[in-house]
PDB file of C-alpha atoms in Angstrom:
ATOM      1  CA  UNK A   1      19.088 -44.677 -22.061  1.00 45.00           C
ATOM      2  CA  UNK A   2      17.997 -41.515 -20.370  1.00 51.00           C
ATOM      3  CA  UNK A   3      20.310 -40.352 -17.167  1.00 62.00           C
ATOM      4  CA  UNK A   4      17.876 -38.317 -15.723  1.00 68.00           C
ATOM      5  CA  UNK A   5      14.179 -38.573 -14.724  1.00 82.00           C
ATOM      6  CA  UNK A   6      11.678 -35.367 -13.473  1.00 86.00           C
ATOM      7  CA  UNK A   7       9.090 -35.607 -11.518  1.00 87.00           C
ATOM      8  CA  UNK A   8       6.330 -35.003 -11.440  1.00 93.00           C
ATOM      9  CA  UNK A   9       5.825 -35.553 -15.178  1.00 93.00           C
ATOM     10  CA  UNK A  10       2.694 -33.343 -15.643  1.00 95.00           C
ATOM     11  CA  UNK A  11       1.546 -30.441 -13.326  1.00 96.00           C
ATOM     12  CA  UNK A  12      -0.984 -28.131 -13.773  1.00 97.00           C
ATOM     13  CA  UNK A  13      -0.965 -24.955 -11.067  1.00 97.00           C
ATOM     14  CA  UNK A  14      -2.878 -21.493 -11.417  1.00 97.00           C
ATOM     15  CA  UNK A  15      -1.201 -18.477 -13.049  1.00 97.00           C
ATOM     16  CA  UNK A  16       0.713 -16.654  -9.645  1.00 97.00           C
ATOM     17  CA  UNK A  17       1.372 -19.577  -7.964  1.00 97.00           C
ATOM     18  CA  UNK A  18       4.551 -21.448  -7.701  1.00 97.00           C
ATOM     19  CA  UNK A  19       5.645 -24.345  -9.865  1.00 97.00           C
ATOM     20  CA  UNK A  20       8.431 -27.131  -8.202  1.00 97.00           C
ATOM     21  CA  UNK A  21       9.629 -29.389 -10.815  1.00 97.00           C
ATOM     22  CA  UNK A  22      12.808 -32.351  -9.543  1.00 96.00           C
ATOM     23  CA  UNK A  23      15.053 -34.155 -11.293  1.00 95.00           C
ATOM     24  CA  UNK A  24      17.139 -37.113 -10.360  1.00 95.00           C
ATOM     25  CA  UNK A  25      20.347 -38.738 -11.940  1.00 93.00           C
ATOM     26  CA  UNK A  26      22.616 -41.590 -11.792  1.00 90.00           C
ATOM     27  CA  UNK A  27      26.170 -40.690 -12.547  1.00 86.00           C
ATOM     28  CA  UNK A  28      28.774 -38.429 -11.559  1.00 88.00           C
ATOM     29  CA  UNK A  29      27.879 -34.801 -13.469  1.00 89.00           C
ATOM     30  CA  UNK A  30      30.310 -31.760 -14.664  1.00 88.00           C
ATOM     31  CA  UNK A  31      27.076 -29.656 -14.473  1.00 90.00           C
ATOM     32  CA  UNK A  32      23.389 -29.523 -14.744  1.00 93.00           C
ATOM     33  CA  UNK A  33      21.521 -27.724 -16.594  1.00 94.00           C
ATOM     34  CA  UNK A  34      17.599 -27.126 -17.278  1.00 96.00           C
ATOM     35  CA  UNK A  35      15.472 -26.587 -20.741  1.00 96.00           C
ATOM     36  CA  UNK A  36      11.960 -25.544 -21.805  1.00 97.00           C
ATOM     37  CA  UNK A  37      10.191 -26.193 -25.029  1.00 95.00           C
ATOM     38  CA  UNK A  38       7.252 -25.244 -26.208  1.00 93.00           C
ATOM     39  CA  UNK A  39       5.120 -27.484 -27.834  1.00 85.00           C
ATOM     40  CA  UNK A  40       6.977 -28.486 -30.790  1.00 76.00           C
ATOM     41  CA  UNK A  41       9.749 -26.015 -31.178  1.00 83.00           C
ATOM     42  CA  UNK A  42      13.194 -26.400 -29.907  1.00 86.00           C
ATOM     43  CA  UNK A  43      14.672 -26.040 -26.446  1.00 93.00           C
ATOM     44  CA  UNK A  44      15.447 -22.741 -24.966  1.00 94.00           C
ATOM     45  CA  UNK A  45      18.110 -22.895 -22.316  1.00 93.00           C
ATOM     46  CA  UNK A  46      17.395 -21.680 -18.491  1.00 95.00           C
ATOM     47  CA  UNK A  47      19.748 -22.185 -16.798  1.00 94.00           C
ATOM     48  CA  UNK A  48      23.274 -24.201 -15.490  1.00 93.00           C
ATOM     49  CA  UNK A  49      24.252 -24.764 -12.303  1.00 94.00           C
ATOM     50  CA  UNK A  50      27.880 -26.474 -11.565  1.00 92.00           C
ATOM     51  CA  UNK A  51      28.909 -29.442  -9.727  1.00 91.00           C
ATOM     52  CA  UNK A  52      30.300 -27.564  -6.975  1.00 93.00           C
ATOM     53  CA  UNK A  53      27.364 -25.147  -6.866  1.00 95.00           C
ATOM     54  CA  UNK A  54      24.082 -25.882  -4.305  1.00 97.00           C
ATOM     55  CA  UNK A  55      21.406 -23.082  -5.709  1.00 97.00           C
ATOM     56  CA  UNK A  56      21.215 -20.533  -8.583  1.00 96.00           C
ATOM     57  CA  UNK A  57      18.969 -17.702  -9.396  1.00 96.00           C
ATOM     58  CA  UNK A  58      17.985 -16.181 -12.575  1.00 95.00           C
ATOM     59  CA  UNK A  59      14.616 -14.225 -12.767  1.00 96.00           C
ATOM     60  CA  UNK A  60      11.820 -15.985 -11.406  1.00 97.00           C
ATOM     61  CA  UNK A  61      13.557 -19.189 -11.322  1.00 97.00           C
ATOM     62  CA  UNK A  62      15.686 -21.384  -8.580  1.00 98.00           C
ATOM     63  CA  UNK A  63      17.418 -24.275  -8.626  1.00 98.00           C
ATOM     64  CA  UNK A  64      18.641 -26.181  -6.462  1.00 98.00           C
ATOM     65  CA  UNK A  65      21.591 -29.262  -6.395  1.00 97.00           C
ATOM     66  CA  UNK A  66      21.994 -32.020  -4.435  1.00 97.00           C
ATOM     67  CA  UNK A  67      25.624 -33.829  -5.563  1.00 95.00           C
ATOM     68  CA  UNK A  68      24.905 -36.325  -2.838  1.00 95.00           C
ATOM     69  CA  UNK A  69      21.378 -37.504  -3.413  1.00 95.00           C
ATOM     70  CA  UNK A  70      22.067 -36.725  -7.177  1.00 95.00           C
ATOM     71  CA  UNK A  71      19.242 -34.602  -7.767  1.00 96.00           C
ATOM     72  CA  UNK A  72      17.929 -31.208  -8.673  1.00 97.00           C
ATOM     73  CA  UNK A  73      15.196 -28.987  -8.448  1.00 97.00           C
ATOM     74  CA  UNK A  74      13.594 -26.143 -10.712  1.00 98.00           C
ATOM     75  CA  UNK A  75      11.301 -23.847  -8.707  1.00 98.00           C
ATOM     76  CA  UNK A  76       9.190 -21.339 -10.949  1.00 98.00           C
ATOM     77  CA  UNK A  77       7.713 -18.069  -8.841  1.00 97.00           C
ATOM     78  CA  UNK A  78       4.657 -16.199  -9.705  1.00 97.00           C
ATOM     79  CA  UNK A  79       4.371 -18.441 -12.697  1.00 97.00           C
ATOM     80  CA  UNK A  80       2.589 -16.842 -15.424  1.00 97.00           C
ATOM     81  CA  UNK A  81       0.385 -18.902 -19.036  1.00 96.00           C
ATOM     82  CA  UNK A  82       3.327 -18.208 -20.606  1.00 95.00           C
ATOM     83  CA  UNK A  83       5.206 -20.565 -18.465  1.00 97.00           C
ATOM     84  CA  UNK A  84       3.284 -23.068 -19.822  1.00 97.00           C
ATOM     85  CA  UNK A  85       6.133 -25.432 -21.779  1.00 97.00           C
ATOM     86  CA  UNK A  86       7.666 -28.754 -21.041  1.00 96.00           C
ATOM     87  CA  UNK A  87      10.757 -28.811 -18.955  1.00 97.00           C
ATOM     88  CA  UNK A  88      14.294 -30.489 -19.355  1.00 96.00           C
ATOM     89  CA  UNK A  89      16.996 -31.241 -17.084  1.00 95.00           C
ATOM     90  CA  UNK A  90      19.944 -32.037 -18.588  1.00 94.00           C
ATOM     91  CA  UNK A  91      23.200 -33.445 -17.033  1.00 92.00           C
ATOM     92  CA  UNK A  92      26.572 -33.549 -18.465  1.00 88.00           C
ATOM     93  CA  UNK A  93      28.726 -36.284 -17.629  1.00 79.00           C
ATOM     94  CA  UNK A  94      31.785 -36.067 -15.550  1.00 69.00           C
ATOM     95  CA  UNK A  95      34.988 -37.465 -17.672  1.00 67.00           C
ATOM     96  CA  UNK A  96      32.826 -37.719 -20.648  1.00 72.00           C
ATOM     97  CA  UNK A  97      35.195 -35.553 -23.517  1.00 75.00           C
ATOM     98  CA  UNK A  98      31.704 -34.955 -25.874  1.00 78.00           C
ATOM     99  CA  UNK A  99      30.371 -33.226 -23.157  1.00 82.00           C
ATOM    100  CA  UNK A 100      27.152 -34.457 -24.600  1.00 85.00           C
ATOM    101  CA  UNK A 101      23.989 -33.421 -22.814  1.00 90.00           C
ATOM    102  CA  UNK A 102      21.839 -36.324 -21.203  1.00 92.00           C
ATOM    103  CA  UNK A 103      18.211 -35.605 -20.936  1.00 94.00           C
ATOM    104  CA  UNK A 104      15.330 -36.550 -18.757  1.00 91.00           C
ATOM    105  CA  UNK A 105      11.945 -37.612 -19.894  1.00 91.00           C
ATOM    106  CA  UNK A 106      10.623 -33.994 -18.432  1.00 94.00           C
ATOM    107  CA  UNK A 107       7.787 -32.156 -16.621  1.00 96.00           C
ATOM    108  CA  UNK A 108       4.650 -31.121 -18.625  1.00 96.00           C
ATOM    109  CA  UNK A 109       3.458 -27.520 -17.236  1.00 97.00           C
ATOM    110  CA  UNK A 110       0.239 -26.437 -17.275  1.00 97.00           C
ATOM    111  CA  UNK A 111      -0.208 -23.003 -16.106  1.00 97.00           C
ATOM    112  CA  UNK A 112      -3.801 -22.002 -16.212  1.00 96.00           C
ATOM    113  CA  UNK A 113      -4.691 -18.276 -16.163  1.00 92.00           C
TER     114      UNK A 113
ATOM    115  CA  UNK B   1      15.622 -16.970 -32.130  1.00 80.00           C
ATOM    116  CA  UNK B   2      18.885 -19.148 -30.080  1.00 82.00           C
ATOM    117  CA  UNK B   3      20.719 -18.358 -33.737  1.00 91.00           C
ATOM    118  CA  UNK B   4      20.760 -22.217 -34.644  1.00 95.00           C
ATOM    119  CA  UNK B   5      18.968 -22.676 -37.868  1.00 96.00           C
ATOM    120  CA  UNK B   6      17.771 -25.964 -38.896  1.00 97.00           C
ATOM    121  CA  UNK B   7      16.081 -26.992 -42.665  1.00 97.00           C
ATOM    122  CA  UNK B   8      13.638 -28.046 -43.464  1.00 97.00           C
ATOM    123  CA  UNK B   9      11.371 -27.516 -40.408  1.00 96.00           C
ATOM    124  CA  UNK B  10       9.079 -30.601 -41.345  1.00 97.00           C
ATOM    125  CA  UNK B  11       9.859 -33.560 -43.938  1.00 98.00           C
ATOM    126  CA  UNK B  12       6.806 -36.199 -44.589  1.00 98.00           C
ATOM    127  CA  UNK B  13       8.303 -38.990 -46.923  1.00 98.00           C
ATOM    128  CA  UNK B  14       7.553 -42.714 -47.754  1.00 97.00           C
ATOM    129  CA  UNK B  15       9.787 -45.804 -46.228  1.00 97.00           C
ATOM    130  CA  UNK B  16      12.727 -46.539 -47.829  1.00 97.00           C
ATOM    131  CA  UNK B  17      13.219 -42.830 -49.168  1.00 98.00           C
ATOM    132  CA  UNK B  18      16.299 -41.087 -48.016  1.00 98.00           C
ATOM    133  CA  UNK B  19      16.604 -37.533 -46.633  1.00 98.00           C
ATOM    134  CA  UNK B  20      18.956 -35.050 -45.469  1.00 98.00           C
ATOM    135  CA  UNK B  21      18.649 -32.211 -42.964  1.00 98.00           C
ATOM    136  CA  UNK B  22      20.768 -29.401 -42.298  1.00 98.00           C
ATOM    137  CA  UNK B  23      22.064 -27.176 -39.541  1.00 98.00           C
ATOM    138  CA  UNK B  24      23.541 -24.504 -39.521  1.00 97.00           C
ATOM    139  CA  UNK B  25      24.980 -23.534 -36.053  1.00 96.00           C
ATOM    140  CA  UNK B  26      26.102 -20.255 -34.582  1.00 94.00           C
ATOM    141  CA  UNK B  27      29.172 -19.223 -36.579  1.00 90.00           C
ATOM    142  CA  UNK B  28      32.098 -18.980 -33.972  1.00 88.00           C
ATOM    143  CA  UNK B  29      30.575 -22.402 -32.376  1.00 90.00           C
ATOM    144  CA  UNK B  30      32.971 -24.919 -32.608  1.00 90.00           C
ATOM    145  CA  UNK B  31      31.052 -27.871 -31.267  1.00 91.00           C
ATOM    146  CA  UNK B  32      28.010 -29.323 -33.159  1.00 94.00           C
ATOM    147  CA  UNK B  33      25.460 -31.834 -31.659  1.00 95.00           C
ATOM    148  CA  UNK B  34      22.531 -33.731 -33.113  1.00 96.00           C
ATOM    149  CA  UNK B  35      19.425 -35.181 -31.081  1.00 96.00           C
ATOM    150  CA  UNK B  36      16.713 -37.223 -31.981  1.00 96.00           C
ATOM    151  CA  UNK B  37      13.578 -36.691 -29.838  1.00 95.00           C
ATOM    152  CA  UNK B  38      10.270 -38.800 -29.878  1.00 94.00           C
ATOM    153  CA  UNK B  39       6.800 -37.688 -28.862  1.00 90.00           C
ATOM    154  CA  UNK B  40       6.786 -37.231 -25.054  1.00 88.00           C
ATOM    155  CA  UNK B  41      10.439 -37.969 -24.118  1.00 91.00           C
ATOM    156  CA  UNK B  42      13.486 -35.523 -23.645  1.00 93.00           C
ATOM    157  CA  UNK B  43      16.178 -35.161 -26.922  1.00 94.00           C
ATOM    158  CA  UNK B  44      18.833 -38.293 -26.734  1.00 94.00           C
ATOM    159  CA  UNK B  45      22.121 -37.630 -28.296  1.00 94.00           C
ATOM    160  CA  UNK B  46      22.896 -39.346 -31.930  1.00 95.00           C
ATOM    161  CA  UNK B  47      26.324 -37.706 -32.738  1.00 95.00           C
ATOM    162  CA  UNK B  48      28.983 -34.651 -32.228  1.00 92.00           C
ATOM    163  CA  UNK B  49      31.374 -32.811 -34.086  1.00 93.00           C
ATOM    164  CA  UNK B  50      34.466 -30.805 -33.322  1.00 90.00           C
ATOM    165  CA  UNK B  51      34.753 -28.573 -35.786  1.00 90.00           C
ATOM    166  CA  UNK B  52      34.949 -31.068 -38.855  1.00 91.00           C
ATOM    167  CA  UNK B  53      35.637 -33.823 -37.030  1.00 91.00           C
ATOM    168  CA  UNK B  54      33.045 -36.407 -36.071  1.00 91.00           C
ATOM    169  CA  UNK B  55      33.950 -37.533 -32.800  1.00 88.00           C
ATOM    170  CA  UNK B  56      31.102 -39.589 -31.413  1.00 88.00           C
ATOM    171  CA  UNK B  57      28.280 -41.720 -32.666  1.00 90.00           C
ATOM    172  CA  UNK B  58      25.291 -43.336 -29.959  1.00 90.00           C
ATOM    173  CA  UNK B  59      24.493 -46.498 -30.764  1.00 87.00           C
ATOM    174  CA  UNK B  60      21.263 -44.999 -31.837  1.00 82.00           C
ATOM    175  CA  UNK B  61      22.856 -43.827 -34.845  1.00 86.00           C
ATOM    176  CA  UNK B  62      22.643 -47.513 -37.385  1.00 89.00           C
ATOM    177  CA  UNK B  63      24.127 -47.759 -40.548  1.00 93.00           C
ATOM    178  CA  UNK B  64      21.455 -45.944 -42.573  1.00 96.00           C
ATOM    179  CA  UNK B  65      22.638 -43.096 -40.778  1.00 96.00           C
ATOM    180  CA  UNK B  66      25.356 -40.146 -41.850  1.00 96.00           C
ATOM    181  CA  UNK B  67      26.343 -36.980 -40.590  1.00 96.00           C
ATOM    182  CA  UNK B  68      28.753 -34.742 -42.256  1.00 96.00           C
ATOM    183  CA  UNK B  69      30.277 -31.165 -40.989  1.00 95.00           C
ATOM    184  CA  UNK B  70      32.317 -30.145 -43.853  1.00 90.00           C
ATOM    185  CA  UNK B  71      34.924 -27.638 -43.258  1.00 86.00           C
ATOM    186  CA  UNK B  72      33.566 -26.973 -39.715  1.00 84.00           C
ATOM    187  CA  UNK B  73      30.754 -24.921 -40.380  1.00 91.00           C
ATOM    188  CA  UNK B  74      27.003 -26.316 -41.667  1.00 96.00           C
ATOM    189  CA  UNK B  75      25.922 -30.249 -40.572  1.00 97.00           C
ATOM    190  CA  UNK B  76      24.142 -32.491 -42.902  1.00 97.00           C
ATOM    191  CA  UNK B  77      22.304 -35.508 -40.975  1.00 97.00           C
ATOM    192  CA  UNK B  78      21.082 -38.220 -43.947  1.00 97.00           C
ATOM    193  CA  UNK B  79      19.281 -41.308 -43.076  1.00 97.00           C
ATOM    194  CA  UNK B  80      19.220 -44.174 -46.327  1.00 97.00           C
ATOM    195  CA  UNK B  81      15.907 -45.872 -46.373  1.00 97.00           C
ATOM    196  CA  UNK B  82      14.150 -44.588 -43.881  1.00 97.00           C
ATOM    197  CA  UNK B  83      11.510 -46.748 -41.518  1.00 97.00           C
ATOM    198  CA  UNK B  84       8.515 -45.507 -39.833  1.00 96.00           C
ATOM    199  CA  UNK B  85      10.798 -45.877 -36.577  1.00 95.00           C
ATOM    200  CA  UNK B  86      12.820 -43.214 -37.842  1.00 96.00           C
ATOM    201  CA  UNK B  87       9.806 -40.813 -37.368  1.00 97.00           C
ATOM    202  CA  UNK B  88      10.837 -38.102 -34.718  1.00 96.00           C
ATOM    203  CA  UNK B  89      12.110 -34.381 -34.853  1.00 96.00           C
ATOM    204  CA  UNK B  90      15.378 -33.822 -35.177  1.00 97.00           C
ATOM    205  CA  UNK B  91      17.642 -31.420 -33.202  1.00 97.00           C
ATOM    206  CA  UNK B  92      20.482 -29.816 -33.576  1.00 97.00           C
ATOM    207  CA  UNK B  93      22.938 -28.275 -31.451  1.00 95.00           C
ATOM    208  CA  UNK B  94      25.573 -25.854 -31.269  1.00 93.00           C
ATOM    209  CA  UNK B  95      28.145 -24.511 -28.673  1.00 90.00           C
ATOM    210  CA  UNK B  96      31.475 -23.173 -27.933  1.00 85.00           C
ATOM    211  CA  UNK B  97      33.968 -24.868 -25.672  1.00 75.00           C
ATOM    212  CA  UNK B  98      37.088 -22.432 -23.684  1.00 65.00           C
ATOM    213  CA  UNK B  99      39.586 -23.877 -22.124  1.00 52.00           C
ATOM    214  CA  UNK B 100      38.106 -24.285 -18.698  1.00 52.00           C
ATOM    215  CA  UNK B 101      35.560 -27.508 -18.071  1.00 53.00           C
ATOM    216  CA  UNK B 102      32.916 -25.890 -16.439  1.00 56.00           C
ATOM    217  CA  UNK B 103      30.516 -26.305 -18.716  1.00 66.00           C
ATOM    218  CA  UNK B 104      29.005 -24.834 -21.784  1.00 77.00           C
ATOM    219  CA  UNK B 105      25.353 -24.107 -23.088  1.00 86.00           C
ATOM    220  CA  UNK B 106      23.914 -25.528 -26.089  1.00 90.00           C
ATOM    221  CA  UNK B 107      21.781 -23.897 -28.746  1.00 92.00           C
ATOM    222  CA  UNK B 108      19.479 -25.880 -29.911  1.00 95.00           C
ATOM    223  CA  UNK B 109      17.653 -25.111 -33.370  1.00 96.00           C
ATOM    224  CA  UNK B 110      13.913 -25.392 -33.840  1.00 95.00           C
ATOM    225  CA  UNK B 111      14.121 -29.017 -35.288  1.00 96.00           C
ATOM    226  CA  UNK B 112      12.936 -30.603 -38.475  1.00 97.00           C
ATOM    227  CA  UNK B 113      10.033 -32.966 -38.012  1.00 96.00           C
ATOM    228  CA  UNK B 114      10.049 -35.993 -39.487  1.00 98.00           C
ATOM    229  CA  UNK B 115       7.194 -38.502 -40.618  1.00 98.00           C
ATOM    230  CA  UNK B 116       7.911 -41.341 -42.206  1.00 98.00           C
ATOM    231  CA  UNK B 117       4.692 -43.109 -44.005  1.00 97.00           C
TER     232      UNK B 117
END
């Protein structure tokens, strides 16, 4: 079973504007972390943010991390048609030794030029 | 180009055939993952190795199902007889773990795709 679930799972903004996708989770995490992938190809990773971390930056994206209501955000800025990708949050499980990554179901962006 | 290579990319074969796929990860990467994704759902995790040891199956991984990391390096995933519920793309994975638990990325290949007819 899936630990995580995004929402909203499609969205479909205009090229410049600003793309929020969340994620929520069930268990305990070490981190969190967030994929794309473009239609068929393999994941690309985005970025990681920590248990013990609230917000991280990296380009033109934020996210955000809520511990307590065990959930996340990915916010996109000034999102261009190349954004256009499915996205991934991934969580990796406290006290699990595989550190194995769980993934959600994901958000389907449309970014229309 | 994440420096995960995975072969073939796409494999069409006919139920009850066997296949194999390989991966070969990033050399220094000690940890080795494979994922099984299906058409509008995120990867879910089938097995790991450390180095040459397997040290993890899901319960998604049945009988018909073998992975292999000889002498740490390449993975070979085989599935025996396949069924048309085997039909997915395969990932694979591959990171280095320090010494501190903070976390690690993983490199994920491009996938093989499979169909099963």
């Amino acid at each position: 079973s899936q630990q995580g679930e995004e929402d909203p799972q499609a969205l479909s903004i205009q090229e410049g504007e600003n793309a929020t996708m969340n994620c929520s989770y069930k268990t305990s995490i070490n981190n969190l972390q967030w994929y794309r992938q473009n239609s068929g190809r393999g994941l690309v990773h985005l970025i990681l943010i920590r248990s013990n971390e609230r917000e991280k930056h990296s380009g033109r994206l934020r996210v955000t991390l809520d511990t307590s209501k065990k959930s996340s955000s990915l916010l996109i800025t000034a999102s261009r048609a190349a954004d256009t990708a499915s996205y991934f949050c991934a969580t990796e499980l406290r006290m699990d030794s595989s550190y194995k990554l769980i993934f959600g179901s994901g958000t389907r962006l449309l970014v229309r030029p | 180009d994440t420096g995960v290579s995975q072969d073939p990319r796409h494999k069409i074969t006919k139920r009850g055939q066997n296949v194999t796929f390989r991966c070969d990860p990033i050399s220094e990467h000690n940890r080795l993952y494979w994922y099984r994704q299906t058409l509008g759902q995120g990867p879910e995790f089938l097995t790991y190795f450390q180095n040459e040891a397997q040290l993890e199956k899901s319960r998604l991984l049945s009988d018909r199902f073998s992975a292999e990391r000889p002498k740490g390096s390449f993975s070979t995933l085989e599935i025996q007889r396949t069924e048309q519920g085997d039909s997915a793309m395969y990932l694979c994975a591959s990171s280095l773990r320090g010494e501190a638990a903070e976390g690690e990325t993983q490199y994920f290949g491009p996938g093989t795709r499979l169909l099963v007819l």
